[in-house]
Short mmCIF file of C-alpha atoms and ligand atoms in Angstrom, two decimals:
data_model
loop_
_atom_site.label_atom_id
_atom_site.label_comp_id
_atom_site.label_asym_id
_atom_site.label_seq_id
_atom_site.Cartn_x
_atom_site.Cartn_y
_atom_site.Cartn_z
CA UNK A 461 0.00 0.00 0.00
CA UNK A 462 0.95 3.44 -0.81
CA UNK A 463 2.51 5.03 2.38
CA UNK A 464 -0.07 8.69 2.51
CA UNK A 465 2.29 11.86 1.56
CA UNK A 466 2.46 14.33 4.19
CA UNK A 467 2.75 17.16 1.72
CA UNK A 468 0.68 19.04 -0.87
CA UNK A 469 0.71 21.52 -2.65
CA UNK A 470 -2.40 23.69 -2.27
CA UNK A 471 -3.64 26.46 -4.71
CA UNK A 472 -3.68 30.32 -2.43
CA UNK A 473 -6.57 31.33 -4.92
CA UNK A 474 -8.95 28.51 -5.42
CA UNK A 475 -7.86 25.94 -2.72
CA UNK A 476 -7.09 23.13 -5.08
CA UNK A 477 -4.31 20.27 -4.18
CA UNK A 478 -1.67 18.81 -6.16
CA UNK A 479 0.82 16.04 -5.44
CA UNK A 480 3.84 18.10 -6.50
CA UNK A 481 4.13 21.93 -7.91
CA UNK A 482 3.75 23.86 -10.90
CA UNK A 483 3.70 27.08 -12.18
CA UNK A 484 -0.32 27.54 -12.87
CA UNK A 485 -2.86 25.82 -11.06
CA UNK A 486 -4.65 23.34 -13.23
CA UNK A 487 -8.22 23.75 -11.56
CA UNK A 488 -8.65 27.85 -11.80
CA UNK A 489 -5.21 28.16 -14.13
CA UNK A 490 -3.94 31.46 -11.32
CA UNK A 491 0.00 31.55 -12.07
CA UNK A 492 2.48 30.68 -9.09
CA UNK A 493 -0.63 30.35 -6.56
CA UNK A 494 0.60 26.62 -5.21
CA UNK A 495 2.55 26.57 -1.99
CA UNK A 496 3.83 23.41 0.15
CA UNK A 497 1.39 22.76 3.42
CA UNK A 498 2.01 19.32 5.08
CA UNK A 499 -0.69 19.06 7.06
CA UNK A 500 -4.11 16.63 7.03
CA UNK A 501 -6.41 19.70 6.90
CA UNK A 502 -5.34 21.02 3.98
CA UNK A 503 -7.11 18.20 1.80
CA UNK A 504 -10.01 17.36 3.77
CA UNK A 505 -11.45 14.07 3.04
CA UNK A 506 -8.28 12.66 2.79
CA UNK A 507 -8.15 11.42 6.60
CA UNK A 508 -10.33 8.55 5.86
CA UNK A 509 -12.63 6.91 8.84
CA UNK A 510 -11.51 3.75 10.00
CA UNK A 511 -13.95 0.92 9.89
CA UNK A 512 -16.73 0.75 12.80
CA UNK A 513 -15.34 3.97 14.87
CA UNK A 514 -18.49 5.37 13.88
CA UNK A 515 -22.03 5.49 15.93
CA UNK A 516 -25.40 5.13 13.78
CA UNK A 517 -26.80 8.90 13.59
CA UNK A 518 -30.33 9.31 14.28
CA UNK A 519 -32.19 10.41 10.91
CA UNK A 520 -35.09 12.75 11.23
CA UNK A 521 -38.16 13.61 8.55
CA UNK A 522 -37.84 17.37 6.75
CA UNK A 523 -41.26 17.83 8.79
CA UNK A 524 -40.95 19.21 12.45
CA UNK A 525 -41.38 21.91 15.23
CA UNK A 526 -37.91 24.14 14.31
CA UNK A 527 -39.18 27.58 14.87
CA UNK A 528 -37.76 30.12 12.39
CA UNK A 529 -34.48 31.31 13.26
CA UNK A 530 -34.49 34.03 15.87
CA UNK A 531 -32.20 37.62 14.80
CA UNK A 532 -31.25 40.31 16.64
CA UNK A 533 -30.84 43.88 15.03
CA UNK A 534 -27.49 45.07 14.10
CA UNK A 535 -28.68 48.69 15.29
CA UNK A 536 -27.45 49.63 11.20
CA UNK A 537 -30.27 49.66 8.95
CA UNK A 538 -28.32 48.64 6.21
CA UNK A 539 -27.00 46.05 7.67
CA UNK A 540 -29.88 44.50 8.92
CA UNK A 541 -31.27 44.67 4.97
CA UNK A 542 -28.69 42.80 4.08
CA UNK A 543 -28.27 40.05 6.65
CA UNK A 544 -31.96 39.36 5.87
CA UNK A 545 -33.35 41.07 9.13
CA UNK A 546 -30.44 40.80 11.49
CA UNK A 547 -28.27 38.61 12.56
CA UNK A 548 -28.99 35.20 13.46
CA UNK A 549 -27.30 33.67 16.66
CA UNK A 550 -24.48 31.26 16.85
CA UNK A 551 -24.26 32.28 12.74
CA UNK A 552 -20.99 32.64 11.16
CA UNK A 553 -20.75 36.16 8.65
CA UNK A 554 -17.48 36.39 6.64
CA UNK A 555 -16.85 39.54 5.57
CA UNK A 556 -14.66 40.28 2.20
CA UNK A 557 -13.20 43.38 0.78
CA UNK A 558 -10.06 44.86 -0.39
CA UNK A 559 -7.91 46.23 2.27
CA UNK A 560 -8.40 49.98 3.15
CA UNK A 561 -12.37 49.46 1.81
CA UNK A 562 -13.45 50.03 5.28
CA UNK A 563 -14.09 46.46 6.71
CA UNK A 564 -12.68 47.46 10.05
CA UNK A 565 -14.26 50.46 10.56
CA UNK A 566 -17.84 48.52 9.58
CA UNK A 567 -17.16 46.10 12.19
CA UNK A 568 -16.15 48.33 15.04
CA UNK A 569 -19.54 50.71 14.86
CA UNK A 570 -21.46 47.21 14.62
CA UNK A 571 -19.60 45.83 17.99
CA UNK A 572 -20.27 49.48 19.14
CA UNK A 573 -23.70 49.29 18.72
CA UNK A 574 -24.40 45.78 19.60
CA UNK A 575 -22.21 46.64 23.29
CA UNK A 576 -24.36 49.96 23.83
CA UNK A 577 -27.68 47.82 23.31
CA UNK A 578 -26.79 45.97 26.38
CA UNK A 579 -24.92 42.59 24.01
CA UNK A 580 -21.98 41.11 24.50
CA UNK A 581 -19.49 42.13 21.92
CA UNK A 582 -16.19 40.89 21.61
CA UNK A 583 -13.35 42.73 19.20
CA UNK A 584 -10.31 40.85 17.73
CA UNK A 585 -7.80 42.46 16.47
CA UNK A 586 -5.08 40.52 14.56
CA UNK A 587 -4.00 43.54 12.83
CA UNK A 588 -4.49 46.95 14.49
CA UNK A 589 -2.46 47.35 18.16
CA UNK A 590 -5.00 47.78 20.66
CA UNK A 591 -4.21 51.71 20.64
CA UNK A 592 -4.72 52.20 17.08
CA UNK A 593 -8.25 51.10 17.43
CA UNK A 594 -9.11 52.80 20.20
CA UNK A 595 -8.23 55.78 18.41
CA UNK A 596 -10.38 55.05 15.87
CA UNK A 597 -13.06 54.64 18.27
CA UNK A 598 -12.47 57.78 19.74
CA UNK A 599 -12.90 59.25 16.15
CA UNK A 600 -15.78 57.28 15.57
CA UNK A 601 -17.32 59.06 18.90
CA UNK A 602 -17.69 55.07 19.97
CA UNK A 603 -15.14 55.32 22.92
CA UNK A 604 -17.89 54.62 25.65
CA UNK A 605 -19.36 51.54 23.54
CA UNK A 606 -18.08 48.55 26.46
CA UNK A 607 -16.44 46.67 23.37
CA UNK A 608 -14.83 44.44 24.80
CA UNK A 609 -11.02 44.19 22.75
CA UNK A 610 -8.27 42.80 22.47
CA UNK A 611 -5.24 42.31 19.86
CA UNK A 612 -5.02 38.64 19.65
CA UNK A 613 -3.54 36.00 16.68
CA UNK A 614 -3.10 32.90 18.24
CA UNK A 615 -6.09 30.93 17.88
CA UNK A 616 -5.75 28.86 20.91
CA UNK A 617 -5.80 32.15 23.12
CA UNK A 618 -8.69 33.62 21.28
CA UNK A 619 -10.82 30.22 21.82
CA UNK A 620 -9.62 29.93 25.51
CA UNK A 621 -10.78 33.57 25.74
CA UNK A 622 -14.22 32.65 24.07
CA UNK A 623 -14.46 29.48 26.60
CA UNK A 624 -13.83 32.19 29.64
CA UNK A 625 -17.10 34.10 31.09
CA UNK A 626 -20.49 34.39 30.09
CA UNK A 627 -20.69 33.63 25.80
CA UNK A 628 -21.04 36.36 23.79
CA UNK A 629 -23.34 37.57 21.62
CA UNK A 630 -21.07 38.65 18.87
CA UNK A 631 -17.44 37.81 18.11
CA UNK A 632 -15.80 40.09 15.50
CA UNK A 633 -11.87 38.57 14.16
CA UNK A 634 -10.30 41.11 12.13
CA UNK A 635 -8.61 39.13 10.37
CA UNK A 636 -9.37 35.40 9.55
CA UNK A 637 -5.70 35.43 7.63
CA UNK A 638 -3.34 37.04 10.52
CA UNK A 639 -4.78 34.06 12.59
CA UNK A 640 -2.42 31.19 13.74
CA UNK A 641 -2.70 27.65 15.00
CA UNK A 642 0.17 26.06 16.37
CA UNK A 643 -0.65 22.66 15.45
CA UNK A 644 -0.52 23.97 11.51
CA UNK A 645 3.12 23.94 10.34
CA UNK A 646 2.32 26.51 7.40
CA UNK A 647 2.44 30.15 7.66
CA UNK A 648 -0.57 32.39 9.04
CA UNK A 649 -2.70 33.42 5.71
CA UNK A 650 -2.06 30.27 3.79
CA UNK A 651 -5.05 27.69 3.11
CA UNK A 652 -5.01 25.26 5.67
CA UNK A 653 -4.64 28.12 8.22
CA UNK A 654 -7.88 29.89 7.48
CA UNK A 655 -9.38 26.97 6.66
CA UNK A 656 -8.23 25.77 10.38
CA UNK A 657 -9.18 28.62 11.97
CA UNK A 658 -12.54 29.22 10.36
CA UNK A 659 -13.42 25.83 11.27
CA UNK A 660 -12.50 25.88 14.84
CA UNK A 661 -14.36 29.35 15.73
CA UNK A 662 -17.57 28.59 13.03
CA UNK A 663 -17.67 25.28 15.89
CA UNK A 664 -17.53 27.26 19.14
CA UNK A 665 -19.90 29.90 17.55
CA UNK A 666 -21.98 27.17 16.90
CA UNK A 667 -22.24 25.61 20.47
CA UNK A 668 -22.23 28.89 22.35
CA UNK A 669 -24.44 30.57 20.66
CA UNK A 670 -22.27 33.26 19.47
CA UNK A 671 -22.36 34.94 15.87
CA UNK A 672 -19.09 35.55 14.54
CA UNK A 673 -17.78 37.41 12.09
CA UNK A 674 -14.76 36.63 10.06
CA UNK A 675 -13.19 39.53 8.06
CA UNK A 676 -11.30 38.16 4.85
CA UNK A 677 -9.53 40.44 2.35
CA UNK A 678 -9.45 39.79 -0.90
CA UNK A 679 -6.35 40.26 -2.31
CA UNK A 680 -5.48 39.99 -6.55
CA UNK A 681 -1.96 38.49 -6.59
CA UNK A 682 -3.02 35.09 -4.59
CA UNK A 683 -0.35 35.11 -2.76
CA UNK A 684 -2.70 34.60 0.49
CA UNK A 685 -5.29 32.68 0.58
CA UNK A 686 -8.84 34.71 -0.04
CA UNK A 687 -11.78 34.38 1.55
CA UNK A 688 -12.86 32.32 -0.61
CA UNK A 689 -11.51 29.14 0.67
CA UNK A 690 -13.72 29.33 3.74
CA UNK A 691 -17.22 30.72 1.94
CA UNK A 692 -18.78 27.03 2.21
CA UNK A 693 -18.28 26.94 5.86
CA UNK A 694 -19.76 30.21 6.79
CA UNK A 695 -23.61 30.60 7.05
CA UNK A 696 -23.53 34.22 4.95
CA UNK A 697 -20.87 35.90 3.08
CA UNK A 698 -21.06 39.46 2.53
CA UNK A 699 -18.81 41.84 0.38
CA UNK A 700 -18.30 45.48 0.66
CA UNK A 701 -17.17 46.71 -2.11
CA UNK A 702 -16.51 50.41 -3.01
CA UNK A 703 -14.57 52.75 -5.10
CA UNK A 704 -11.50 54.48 -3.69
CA UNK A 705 -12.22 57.37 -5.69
CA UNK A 706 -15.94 58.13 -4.22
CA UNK A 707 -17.03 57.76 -0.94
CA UNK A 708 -19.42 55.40 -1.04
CA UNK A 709 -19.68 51.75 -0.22
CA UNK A 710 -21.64 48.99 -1.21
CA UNK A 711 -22.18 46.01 1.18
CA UNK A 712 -23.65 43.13 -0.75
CA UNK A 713 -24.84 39.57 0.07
CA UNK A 714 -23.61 36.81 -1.39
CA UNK A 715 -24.44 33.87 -0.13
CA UNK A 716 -27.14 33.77 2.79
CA UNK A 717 -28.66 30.93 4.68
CA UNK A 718 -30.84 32.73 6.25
CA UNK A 719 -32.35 35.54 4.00
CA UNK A 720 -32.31 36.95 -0.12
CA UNK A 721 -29.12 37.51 -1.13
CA UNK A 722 -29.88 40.31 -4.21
CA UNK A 723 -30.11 42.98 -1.32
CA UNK A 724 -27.17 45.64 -0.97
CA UNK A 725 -26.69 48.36 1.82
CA UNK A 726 -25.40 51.67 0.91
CA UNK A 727 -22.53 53.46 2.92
CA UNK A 728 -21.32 56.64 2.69
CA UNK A 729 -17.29 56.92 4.12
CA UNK A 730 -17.45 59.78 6.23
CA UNK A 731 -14.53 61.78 8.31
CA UNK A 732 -16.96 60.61 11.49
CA UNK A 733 -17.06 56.68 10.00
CA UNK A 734 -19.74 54.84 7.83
CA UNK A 735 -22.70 56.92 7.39
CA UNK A 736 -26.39 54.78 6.39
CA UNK A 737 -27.43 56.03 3.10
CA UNK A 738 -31.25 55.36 3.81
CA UNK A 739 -32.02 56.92 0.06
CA UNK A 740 -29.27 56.04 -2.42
CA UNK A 741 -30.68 57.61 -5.70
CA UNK A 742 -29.87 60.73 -4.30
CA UNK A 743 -26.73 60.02 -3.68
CA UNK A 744 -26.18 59.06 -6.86
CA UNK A 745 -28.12 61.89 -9.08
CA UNK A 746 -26.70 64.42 -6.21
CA UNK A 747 -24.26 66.15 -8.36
CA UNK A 748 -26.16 65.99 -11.98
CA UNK A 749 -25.92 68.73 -14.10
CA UNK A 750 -28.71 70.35 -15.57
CA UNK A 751 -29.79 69.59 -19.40
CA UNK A 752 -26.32 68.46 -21.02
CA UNK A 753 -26.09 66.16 -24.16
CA UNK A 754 -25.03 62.61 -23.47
CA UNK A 755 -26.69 62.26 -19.84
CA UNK A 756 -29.60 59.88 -19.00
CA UNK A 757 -30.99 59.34 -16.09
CA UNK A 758 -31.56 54.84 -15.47
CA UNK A 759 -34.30 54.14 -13.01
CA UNK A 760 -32.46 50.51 -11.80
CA UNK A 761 -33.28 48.09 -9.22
CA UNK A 762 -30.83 46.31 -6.97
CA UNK A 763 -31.87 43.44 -4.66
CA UNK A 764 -35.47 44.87 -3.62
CA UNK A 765 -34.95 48.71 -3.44
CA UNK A 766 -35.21 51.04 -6.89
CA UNK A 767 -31.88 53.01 -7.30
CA UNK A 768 -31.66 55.83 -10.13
CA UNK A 769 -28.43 56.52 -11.42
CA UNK A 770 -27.43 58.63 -14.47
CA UNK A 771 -25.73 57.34 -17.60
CA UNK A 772 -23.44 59.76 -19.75
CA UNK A 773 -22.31 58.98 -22.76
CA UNK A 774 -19.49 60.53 -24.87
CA UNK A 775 -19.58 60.38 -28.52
CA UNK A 776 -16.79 62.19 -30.24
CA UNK A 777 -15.66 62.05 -34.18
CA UNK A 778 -12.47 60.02 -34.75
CA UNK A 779 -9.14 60.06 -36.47
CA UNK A 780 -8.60 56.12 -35.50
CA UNK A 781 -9.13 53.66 -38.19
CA UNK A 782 -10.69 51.94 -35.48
CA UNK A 783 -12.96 54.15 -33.64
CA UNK A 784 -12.24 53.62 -29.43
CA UNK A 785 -15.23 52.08 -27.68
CA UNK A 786 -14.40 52.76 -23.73
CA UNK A 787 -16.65 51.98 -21.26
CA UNK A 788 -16.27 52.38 -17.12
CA UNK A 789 -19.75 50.66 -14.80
CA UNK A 790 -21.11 48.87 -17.54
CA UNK A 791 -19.97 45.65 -19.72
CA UNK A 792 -18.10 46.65 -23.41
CA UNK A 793 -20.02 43.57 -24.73
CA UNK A 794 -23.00 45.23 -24.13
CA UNK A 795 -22.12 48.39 -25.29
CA UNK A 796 -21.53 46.84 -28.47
CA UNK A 797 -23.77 44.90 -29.26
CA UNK A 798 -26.49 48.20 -28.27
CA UNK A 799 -24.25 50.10 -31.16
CA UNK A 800 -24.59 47.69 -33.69
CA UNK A 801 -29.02 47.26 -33.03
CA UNK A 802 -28.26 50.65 -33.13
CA UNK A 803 -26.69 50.75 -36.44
CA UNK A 804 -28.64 47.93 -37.96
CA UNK A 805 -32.64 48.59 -36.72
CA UNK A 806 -32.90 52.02 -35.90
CA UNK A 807 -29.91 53.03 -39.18
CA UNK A 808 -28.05 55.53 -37.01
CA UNK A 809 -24.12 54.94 -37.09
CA UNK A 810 -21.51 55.55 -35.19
CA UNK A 811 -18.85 54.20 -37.11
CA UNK A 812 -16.38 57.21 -37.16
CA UNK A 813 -16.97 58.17 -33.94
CA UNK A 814 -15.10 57.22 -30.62
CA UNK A 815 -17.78 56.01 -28.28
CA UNK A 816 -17.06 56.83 -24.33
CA UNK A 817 -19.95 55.43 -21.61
CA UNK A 818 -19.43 55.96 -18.24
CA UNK A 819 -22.14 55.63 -15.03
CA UNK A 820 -21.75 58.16 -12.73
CA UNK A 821 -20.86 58.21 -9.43
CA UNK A 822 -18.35 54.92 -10.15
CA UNK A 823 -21.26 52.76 -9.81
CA UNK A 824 -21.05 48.79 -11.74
CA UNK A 825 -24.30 48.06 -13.48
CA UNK A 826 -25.18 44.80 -14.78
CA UNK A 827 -28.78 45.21 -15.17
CA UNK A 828 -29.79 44.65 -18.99
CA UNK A 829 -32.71 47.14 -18.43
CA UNK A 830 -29.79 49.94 -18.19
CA UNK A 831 -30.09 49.14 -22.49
CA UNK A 832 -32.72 51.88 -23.26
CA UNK A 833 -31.21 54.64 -21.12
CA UNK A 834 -27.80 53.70 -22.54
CA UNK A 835 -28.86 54.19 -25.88
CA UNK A 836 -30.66 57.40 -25.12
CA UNK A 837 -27.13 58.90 -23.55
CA UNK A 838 -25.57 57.84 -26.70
CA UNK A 839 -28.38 59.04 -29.04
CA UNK A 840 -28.17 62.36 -27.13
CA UNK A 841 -24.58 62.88 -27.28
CA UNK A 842 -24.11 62.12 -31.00
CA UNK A 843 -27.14 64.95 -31.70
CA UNK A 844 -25.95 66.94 -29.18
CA UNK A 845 -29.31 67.46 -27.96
CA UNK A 846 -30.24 67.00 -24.30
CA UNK A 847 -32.72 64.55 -22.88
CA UNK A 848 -35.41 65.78 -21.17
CA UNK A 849 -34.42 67.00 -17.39
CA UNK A 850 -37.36 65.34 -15.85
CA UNK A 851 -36.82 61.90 -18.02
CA UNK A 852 -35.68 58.03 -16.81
CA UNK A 853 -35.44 55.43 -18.47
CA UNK A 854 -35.42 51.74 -18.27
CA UNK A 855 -35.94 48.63 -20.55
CA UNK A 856 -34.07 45.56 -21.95
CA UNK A 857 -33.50 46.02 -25.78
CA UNK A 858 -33.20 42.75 -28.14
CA UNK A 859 -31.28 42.15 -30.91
CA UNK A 860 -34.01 42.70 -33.06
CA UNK A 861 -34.27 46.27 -31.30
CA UNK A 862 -37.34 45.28 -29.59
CA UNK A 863 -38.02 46.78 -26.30
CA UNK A 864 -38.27 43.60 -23.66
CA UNK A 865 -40.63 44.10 -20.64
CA UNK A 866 -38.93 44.67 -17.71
CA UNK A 867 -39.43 43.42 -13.86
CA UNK A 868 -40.79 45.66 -11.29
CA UNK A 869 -41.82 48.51 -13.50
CA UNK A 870 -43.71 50.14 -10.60
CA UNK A 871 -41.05 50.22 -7.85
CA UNK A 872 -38.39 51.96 -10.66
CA UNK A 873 -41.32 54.43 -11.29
CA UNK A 874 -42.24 54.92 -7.99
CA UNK A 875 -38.98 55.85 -7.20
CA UNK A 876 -38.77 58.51 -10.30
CA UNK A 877 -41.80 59.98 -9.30
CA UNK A 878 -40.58 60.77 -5.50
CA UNK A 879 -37.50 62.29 -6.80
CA UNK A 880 -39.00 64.53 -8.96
CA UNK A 881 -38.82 63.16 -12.24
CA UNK A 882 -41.97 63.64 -14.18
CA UNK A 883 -41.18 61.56 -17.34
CA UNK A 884 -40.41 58.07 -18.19
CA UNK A 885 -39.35 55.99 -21.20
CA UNK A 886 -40.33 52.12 -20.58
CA UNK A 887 -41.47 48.90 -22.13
CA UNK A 888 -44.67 48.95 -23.43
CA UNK A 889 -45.12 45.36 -22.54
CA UNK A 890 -45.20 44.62 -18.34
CA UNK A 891 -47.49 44.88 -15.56
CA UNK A 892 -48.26 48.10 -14.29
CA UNK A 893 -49.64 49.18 -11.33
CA UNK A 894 -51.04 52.61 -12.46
CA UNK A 895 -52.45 53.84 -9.31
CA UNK A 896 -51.04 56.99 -7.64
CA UNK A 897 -48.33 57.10 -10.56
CA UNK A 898 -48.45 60.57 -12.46
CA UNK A 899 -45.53 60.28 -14.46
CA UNK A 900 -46.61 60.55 -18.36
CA UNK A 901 -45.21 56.91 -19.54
CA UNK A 902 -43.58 56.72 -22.96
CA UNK A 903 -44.57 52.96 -23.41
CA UNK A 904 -41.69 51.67 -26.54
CA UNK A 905 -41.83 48.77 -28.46
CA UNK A 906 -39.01 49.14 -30.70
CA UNK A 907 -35.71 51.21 -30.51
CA UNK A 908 -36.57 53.13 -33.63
CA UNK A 909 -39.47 54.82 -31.42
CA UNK A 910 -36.62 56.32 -29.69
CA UNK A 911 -34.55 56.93 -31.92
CA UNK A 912 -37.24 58.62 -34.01
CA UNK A 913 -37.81 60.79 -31.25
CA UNK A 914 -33.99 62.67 -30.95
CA UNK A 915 -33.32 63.16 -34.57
CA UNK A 916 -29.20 62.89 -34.41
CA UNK A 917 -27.71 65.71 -36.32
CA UNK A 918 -25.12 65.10 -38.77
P1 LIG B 1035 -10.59 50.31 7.38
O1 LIG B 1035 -11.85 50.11 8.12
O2 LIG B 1035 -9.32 50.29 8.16
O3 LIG B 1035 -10.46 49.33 6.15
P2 LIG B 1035 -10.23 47.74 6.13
O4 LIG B 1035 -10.44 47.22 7.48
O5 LIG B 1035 -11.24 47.26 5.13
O6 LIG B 1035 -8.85 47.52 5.63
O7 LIG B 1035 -10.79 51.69 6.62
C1 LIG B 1035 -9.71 52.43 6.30
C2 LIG B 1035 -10.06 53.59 5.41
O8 LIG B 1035 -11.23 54.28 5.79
C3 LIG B 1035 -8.93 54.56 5.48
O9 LIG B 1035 -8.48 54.77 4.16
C4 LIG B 1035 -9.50 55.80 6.05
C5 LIG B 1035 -10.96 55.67 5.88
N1 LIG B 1035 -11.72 56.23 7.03
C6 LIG B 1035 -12.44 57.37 6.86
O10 LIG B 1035 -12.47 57.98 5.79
N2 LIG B 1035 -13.17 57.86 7.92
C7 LIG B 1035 -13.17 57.25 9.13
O11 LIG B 1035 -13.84 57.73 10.07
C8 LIG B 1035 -12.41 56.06 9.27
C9 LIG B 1035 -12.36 55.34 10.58
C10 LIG B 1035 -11.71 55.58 8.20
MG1 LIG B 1036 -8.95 46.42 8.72
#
């Protein structure tokens, strides 16, 4: 028999093994992403059960008397959108991000809250000395929260810490990849670290009741291992996401055991820390200008809640053989393939012309709806004509340049109406809810309609 090798070589990016190295990893092809770990954990499944050390498990019908699972509010609106309602007890959260996003500074108003609400909250810090966060608290105004801290890697002293006193409600470890086991030869950050560690707190969570929440940053090289290694252990996996040039942030949901994971909370990175955006279409229209060519305003929807954001659109005559098609927010595929219906149904061209689209505000939209508000920007811009100031738009457009109905037409119009907007462009198929909407509806059923409508100039 075979005598079981000790080592492996296991992928920092995707968590795959391999008996000996190479250069790219043949399950998610990252270059130089395999390191050496000799340890049992990093494979799992390859410990195999010996014969008859097992017990016969008691198997139960689907049917029974589990209640639904009890939450408790975060005290952060946005937070408690996202989590489904709260957060569930003795539930494990990972949270993922790039460093500097604001991950930290998330957690530590959470724990603040939770503490001031009379919870148990317990702070981690594996990466931050104890003063630098309590300077941050005392910039986040959260210095009287009774957070209970500590700066802490080993993993045995956090879980003998965890074992000590009444449990807590919440457990925050910032970060899952400065954690260390002794009993795991590799480095902290590598696979079978995390993975380790992760498993060992996810268990005590479990049995005392505690959520806790693992912060995991994501990190492009894969050179440590991302968060991604441990997302099947963890009951919900959130990622806040953001762009360093704006100040807001976008935590999103997903994977989620215990709610929808489409929702997103809005955050707005403050001097004072994270501020709830409650309203985020205003955020995003905030700083429109009035009546110039190549703007249109998109009346979106992400998760459950309508969000309005404007698309501009640059058209410009080129010298290039190849006229540039650049596009920042939205997918270059799209853009064109919405150029050539363009071309092809409605018979306006922009070959000759460089073609810039760009949502505003730094926001990524992958909405197909954003197809008839992207074509008005574009239409607008090559006429130089303005859209209409009180005008969104929304609607899917087909290859054929048919206008595809579009889900939850009333929420996106809803939405319009309470900002102001007194117009909208839309699908002429889809239900409507007409009642207490008095936006005049421009119901399309082919681009040309629009097109027809802003003559382009030549
Ligand atoms: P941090 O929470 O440390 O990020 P992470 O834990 O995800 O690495 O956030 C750091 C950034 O946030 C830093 O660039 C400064 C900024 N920041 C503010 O703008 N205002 C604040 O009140 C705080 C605490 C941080
Ligand atoms: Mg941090």
């Amino acid at each position: 028999m075979a005598k079981p090798s000790r080592s492996t070589y296991v992928c920092q990016n995707c968590g795959a093994t391999s008996p000996r190295w190479a250069g790219k990893c043949v399950s998610c092809g990252e270059w130089n992403t395999l390191i050496e770990e000799t340890d049992a954990i990093a494979a799992p499944g390859t410990g195999l059960a010996r014969k008859g050390s097992g017990r016969v498990i008691a198997l139960e019908g689907l049917k029974g008397k589990t209640r639904e699972a009890p939450r408790f509010s975060t005290g952060l609106a946005e937070l408690d959108r996202v989590t489904g309602g709260g957060i569930v007890p003795g539930s494990a959260l990972l949270i993922g991000g790039e460093p500097g996003i604001g991950k930290s500074t998330l957690l530590l108003q959470l724990a603040a809250e939770l503490a001031r609400a009379g919870k148990r909250a317990l702070y981690f810090s594996g990466e931050e000395a104890a003063a630098q966060v309590r300077l941050r608290a005392e910039r986040l105004g959260l210095s009287d929260a009774p957070v209970e801290l500590a700066c802490e890697t080993s993993l045995a002293n956090i879980l003998a810490t965890l074992e000590d006193g009444k449990p807590a409600d919440l457990v925050v470890i910032d970060s899952v990849q400065t954690l260390w086991a002794e009993t795991i030869e590799s480095a902290p950050g590598t696979v079978s670290q995390v993975r380790a560690a992760a498993q060992t707190l996810i268990r005590h969570a479990k049995s005392a009741g505690s959520a806790i929440l693992l912060v995991g940053h994501v990190t492009k090289d894969g050179q440590i291992a991302g968060p991604k290694v441990i997302e099947h252990m963890v009951d919900t996996v959130l990622y806040f996401e953001g762009d360093r040039g704006h100040t807001y942030r976008i935590l999103r949901a997903v994977k989620n055991r215990f709610g929808a994971t489409d929702e997103i909370g809005v955050f707005e990175m403050a001097s004072g820390g994270l501020r709830e955006i409650a309203n985020p279409s205003e955020l995003f229209l905030g700083d429109r200008e009035s009546s110039s060519p190549g703007a249109a305003v998109f009346a979106g929807i992400e998760g459950t809640r309508p969000l309005l954001v404007e698309i501009q659109a640059l058209v410009a005559p080129s010298g290039l053989g190849t006229p540039r098609r650049a596009v920042v927010g939205w997918d270059s595929n799209r853009l064109s393939m919405l150029l050539a219906v363009l071309e092809t149904r409605a018979g306006i061209s922009f070959a000759g012309h460089d073609v810039y689209l760009n949502i505003a505000g730094g926001l990524k939209i992958a909405e197909p709806a954003a197809d008839l508000a992207a074509a008005a920007a574009l239409l607008s811009s090559l006429s130089g004509v303005a859209v209409p100031r009180h005008r969104i738009y929304f609607g899917e457009v087909s290859l054929s340049g048919a206008v595809n109905a579009t889900p939850l037409m009333t929420p996106r119009l809803k939405e319009a109406q309470k900002l102001g907007f007194r117009e909208a462009m839309c699908p002429a198929r889809g239900e409507l809810e007409a009642r207490g909407l008095k936006l005049k509806l421009h119901r399309l059923t082919h681009l040309r309609e629009l097109a027809d409508e802003a003559p382009p100039c030549d």
